[in-house]
Amino acid sequence: MLKHLTDLIENAKGQAKKKLAVAACQDEEVLKAVHEAALIGIVEPILIGDIEKTEQIAKELGLSIEAYERIDVKDLAEAAKIAVKHVSSGKSDFIMKGLIDTSILLKEVLSREYGLRTDSLLSHVMIYEVPAYHKFVFLTDGGMNLEPNLEDKVKIVKNAVKVCKSLGYEKIKVAAIAAKEKVNPKMIATIHADELKKMSESGLFEDGVIIDGPLALDLAVSKEAAKIKGYNSEVAGDADILLVPNIETGNGIGKSLTYFANSQSAGIVMGAKVPIVLVSRADSHEAKLYSIALGSMISELN
Amino acid sequence: MLKHLTDLIENAKGQAKKKLAVAACQDEEVLKAVHEAALIGIVEPILIGDIEKTEQIAKELGLSIEAYERIDVKDLAEAAKIAVKHVSSGKSDFIMKGLIDTSILLKEVLSREYGLRTDSLLSHVMIYEVPAYHKFVFLTDGGMNLEPNLEDKVKIVKNAVKVCKSLGYEKIKVAAIAAKEKVNPKMIATIHADELKKMSESGLFEDGVIIDGPLALDLAVSKEAAKIKGYNSEVAGDADILLVPNIETGNGIGKSLTYFANSQSAGIVMGAKVPIVLVSRADSHEAKLYSIALGSMISELN
């Protein structure tokens, strides 16, 4: 089982190089990360966007991008559409968002005509390497789904499970997070968590996936807290995936891991036919590179 | 400005000793904490509950409790009622919950007949000493209010402001937390945060209180993240109070601080005429003692 995000890079290096379609590539930070991922042999970039601007940025940064395929298209929606079509037609393996609104890119991803739609739901999965935890934390969804219903949560869990599988996980422990362990009819998070647990017990999820909940975060990640509170389960104190009930909870826990707990991270959008790399300006340089490596590993499964 | 939770104890020592009514005192952990707070001179305990059991526990723990006032009452609701009446009549300064359901205790606290009801709302405030942050984090409400409306949030902020004031804060920066900085009609957290900010600008809160929002956690606590995202405000990167939109977010951030970010904490229930100390079994011994010291400092303001 991988324990360090740097392992993502090593693993991605060990597999066939993936073609990465960059939608609206005229972005300094994205270009830097893609270029580095190309240099270390993880991806072969296909730059789609305003090529004149992109070449200027590359020049300023001292990056040599002549070897990459470049498709000049100024219109942002058009750039997204070309990136999506590139993947649909097998010319690219996955997608990275450049200087374009997420909503514009995802609209093209979800197009029924040429898009990458599946019967799943798009959801955001973060992986954190947390110094104070004994393994990765997979957190979902602190980025896309505002307040998922039960059906959505099933899909969100399945998307996160795919990420774990791409990293070689066989046994995957999911904590359905709430503020308490007791089901409370006034707290939808507890009801959903209880339902998900029952679904998992009845075999609705893949082999190796075990869901417990409702669990407050302490019981999900601390065996000691679980012991003190007399809570006994295979997931308690040893969760891999933290399924959060709403976007604010995921966003808050995730940012707390980054800014207070000194954690490194990688993030990915799952649920389309291929993974989509969305990075934020505030992400560290490492986080961007890890996210590309993660996208590469997940697309290896396709 | 205090920076360490141990300062709470030093401060509480420096003020007049407070009378602490312990409702249903027959609890090992509570008794230990109360006894220690008494030994170091912060409180004078009034033990209300099953005194026979309490004395047995004290004996087993080797604690000498003979000097404390003891009121023998077996019924839990009755013990709560006596504790509340003790405070109403001025015989005690604040309350600590023992071996009794929170709901039973709070029902008596909120009694219109003899209770400690105000026109505020009961809310839970946590203080965290976070090694990775340059000052205390006041987090509210990850313990009581499930999904507060705007009016509730105003009261929740005011309760937390009182806690800051009891620690000597004059300028208090409040970040109304959401998942994004942009107001989104589908995300009630962002709408409320924007309203709170406007209320603060129009002087609805006390002097020295400044609210900004919506803010995701990174911008609330990291000046660097704020800079990268071009977000400029007096609160960004320097928040004192984190006002969360729902209980899961507060609970998740709080437990992440404790279990992943190595933080110490103290907690208190505000909004009644006096502070109420509620500790959890999983709280560290220090956390329990800090919470009593905090209750003592807040009741000094009354």
GROMACS .gro file of N, CA and C in nm, chain B residues 59-123:
model
  195
  361LYS      N    1  -1.317   0.778   4.685
  361LYS     CA    2  -1.233   0.688   4.764
  361LYS      C    3  -1.144   0.603   4.672
  362GLU      N    4  -1.207   0.548   4.569
  362GLU     CA    5  -1.129   0.466   4.474
  362GLU      C    6  -1.019   0.545   4.406
  363LEU      N    7  -1.048   0.672   4.379
  363LEU     CA    8  -0.950   0.756   4.310
  363LEU      C    9  -0.850   0.819   4.407
  364GLY      N   10  -0.878   0.802   4.535
  364GLY     CA   11  -0.790   0.862   4.635
  364GLY      C   12  -0.807   1.013   4.645
  365LEU      N   13  -0.926   1.062   4.613
  365LEU     CA   14  -0.951   1.207   4.619
  365LEU      C   15  -1.022   1.240   4.750
  366SER      N   16  -0.982   1.346   4.811
  366SER     CA   17  -1.046   1.388   4.936
  366SER      C   18  -1.148   1.498   4.904
  367ILE      N   19  -1.277   1.465   4.919
  367ILE     CA   20  -1.381   1.561   4.881
  367ILE      C   21  -1.462   1.608   5.001
  368GLU      N   22  -1.412   1.579   5.121
  368GLU     CA   23  -1.490   1.612   5.242
  368GLU      C   24  -1.516   1.762   5.255
  369ALA      N   25  -1.422   1.841   5.204
  369ALA     CA   26  -1.436   1.986   5.224
  369ALA      C   27  -1.545   2.048   5.136
  370TYR      N   28  -1.592   1.973   5.034
  370TYR     CA   29  -1.687   2.032   4.939
  370TYR      C   30  -1.831   2.021   4.989
  371GLU      N   31  -1.910   2.123   4.959
  371GLU     CA   32  -2.053   2.114   4.986
  371GLU      C   33  -2.110   2.000   4.902
  372ARG      N   34  -2.195   1.917   4.962
  372ARG     CA   35  -2.250   1.802   4.890
  372ARG      C   36  -2.402   1.799   4.909
  373ILE      N   37  -2.474   1.786   4.800
  373ILE     CA   38  -2.620   1.781   4.808
  373ILE      C   39  -2.664   1.647   4.751
  374ASP      N   40  -2.724   1.565   4.834
  374ASP     CA   41  -2.756   1.430   4.791
  374ASP      C   42  -2.891   1.427   4.721
  375VAL      N   43  -2.890   1.389   4.594
  375VAL     CA   44  -3.015   1.375   4.518
  375VAL      C   45  -2.991   1.271   4.410
  376LYS      N   46  -3.075   1.166   4.414
  376LYS     CA   47  -3.051   1.054   4.324
  376LYS      C   48  -3.107   1.082   4.183
  377ASP      N   49  -3.222   1.146   4.179
  377ASP     CA   50  -3.287   1.169   4.049
  377ASP      C   51  -3.207   1.269   3.965
  378LEU      N   52  -3.183   1.233   3.839
  378LEU     CA   53  -3.095   1.314   3.756
  378LEU      C   54  -3.154   1.451   3.723
  379ALA      N   55  -3.282   1.452   3.684
  379ALA     CA   56  -3.346   1.578   3.650
  379ALA      C   57  -3.349   1.669   3.773
  380GLU      N   58  -3.371   1.606   3.888
  380GLU     CA   59  -3.375   1.682   4.013
  380GLU      C   60  -3.237   1.742   4.044
  381ALA      N   61  -3.133   1.664   4.018
  381ALA     CA   62  -2.997   1.714   4.040
  381ALA      C   63  -2.970   1.834   3.950
  382ALA      N   64  -3.016   1.823   3.826
  382ALA     CA   65  -2.997   1.934   3.731
  382ALA      C   66  -3.074   2.057   3.780
  383LYS      N   67  -3.196   2.033   3.825
  383LYS     CA   68  -3.280   2.144   3.871
  383LYS      C   69  -3.214   2.215   3.989
  384ILE      N   70  -3.161   2.138   4.082
  384ILE     CA   71  -3.097   2.200   4.198
  384ILE      C   72  -2.973   2.280   4.157
  385ALA      N   73  -2.897   2.224   4.063
  385ALA     CA   74  -2.778   2.297   4.016
  385ALA      C   75  -2.819   2.430   3.954
  386VAL      N   76  -2.923   2.424   3.872
  386VAL     CA   77  -2.970   2.546   3.804
  386VAL      C   78  -3.021   2.647   3.906
  387LYS      N   79  -3.099   2.600   4.002
  387LYS     CA   80  -3.153   2.691   4.104
  387LYS      C   81  -3.041   2.752   4.189
  388HIS      N   82  -2.938   2.673   4.212
  388HIS     CA   83  -2.822   2.724   4.285
  388HIS      C   84  -2.763   2.845   4.216
  389VAL      N   85  -2.757   2.836   4.084
  389VAL     CA   86  -2.701   2.948   4.008
  389VAL      C   87  -2.800   3.065   4.007
  390SER      N   88  -2.928   3.035   3.983
  390SER     CA   89  -3.030   3.142   3.979
  390SER      C   90  -3.029   3.224   4.108
  391SER      N   91  -3.010   3.154   4.218
  391SER     CA   92  -3.018   3.222   4.347
  391SER      C   93  -2.883   3.281   4.390
  392GLY      N   94  -2.784   3.268   4.301
  392GLY     CA   95  -2.655   3.329   4.331
  392GLY      C   96  -2.565   3.245   4.419
  393LYS      N   97  -2.607   3.122   4.451
  393LYS     CA   98  -2.524   3.038   4.538
  393LYS      C   99  -2.410   2.971   4.462
  394SER      N  100  -2.423   2.967   4.327
  394SER     CA  101  -2.312   2.915   4.245
  394SER      C  102  -2.289   3.010   4.128
  395ASP      N  103  -2.168   3.005   4.073
  395ASP     CA  104  -2.134   3.095   3.963
  395ASP      C  105  -2.150   3.033   3.825
  396PHE      N  106  -2.125   2.903   3.815
  396PHE     CA  107  -2.148   2.836   3.687
  396PHE      C  108  -2.171   2.688   3.710
  397ILE      N  109  -2.196   2.617   3.598
  397ILE     CA  110  -2.244   2.479   3.607
  397ILE      C  111  -2.153   2.386   3.529
  398MET      N  112  -2.135   2.266   3.581
  398MET     CA  113  -2.067   2.162   3.504
  398MET      C  114  -2.156   2.039   3.497
  399LYS      N  115  -2.163   1.981   3.379
  399LYS     CA  116  -2.244   1.862   3.358
  399LYS      C  117  -2.168   1.739   3.407
  400GLY      N  118  -2.234   1.656   3.485
  400GLY     CA  119  -2.176   1.529   3.526
  400GLY      C  120  -2.236   1.415   3.448
  401LEU      N  121  -2.275   1.310   3.521
  401LEU     CA  122  -2.325   1.188   3.456
  401LEU      C  123  -2.475   1.201   3.425
  402ILE      N  124  -2.506   1.286   3.331
  402ILE     CA  125  -2.645   1.316   3.299
  402ILE      C  126  -2.652   1.353   3.152
  403ASP      N  127  -2.760   1.315   3.086
  403ASP     CA  128  -2.774   1.353   2.945
  403ASP      C  129  -2.777   1.505   2.933
  404THR      N  130  -2.707   1.554   2.831
  404THR     CA  131  -2.704   1.698   2.807
  404THR      C  132  -2.845   1.754   2.797
  405SER      N  133  -2.933   1.680   2.730
  405SER     CA  134  -3.069   1.730   2.707
  405SER      C  135  -3.144   1.752   2.839
  406ILE      N  136  -3.122   1.662   2.935
  406ILE     CA  137  -3.191   1.676   3.065
  406ILE      C  138  -3.141   1.801   3.137
  407LEU      N  139  -3.009   1.820   3.135
  407LEU     CA  140  -2.953   1.937   3.201
  407LEU      C  141  -3.002   2.066   3.134
  408LEU      N  142  -2.997   2.068   3.001
  408LEU     CA  143  -3.031   2.193   2.931
  408LEU      C  144  -3.179   2.225   2.945
  409LYS      N  145  -3.262   2.122   2.958
  409LYS     CA  146  -3.405   2.147   2.979
  409LYS      C  147  -3.424   2.230   3.106
  410GLU      N  148  -3.351   2.196   3.209
  410GLU     CA  149  -3.363   2.271   3.335
  410GLU      C  150  -3.301   2.411   3.320
  411VAL      N  151  -3.189   2.418   3.248
  411VAL     CA  152  -3.125   2.547   3.225
  411VAL      C  153  -3.223   2.642   3.157
  412LEU      N  154  -3.302   2.587   3.065
  412LEU     CA  155  -3.392   2.670   2.984
  412LEU      C  156  -3.530   2.687   3.048
  413SER      N  157  -3.551   2.630   3.163
  413SER     CA  158  -3.681   2.642   3.230
  413SER      C  159  -3.718   2.790   3.249
  414ARG      N  160  -3.843   2.823   3.213
  414ARG     CA  161  -3.885   2.963   3.227
  414ARG      C  162  -3.911   2.999   3.373
  415GLU      N  163  -3.933   2.898   3.453
  415GLU     CA  164  -3.970   2.921   3.592
  415GLU      C  165  -3.850   2.963   3.679
  416TYR      N  166  -3.745   2.881   3.674
  416TYR     CA  167  -3.632   2.907   3.763
  416TYR      C  168  -3.500   2.900   3.687
  417GLY      N  169  -3.510   2.893   3.554
  417GLY     CA  170  -3.390   2.864   3.473
  417GLY      C  171  -3.300   2.983   3.449
  418LEU      N  172  -3.210   2.963   3.356
  418LEU     CA  173  -3.106   3.061   3.328
  418LEU      C  174  -3.119   3.113   3.186
  419ARG      N  175  -3.241   3.113   3.138
  419ARG     CA  176  -3.271   3.151   3.000
  419ARG      C  177  -3.242   3.299   2.978
  420THR      N  178  -3.191   3.330   2.859
  420THR     CA  179  -3.174   3.471   2.817
  420THR      C  180  -3.241   3.483   2.680
  421ASP      N  181  -3.230   3.598   2.617
  421ASP     CA  182  -3.286   3.607   2.481
  421ASP      C  183  -3.183   3.560   2.378
  422SER      N  184  -3.074   3.504   2.425
  422SER     CA  185  -2.976   3.449   2.332
  422SER      C  186  -3.014   3.304   2.299
  423LEU      N  187  -2.921   3.235   2.242
  423LEU     CA  188  -2.940   3.096   2.201
  423LEU      C  189  -2.826   3.019   2.266
  424LEU      N  190  -2.851   2.898   2.313
  424LEU     CA  191  -2.740   2.819   2.365
  424LEU      C  192  -2.651   2.777   2.247
  425SER      N  193  -2.523   2.795   2.262
  425SER     CA  194  -2.432   2.749   2.156
  425SER      C  195  -2.301   2.705   2.218
   0.00000   0.00000   0.00000
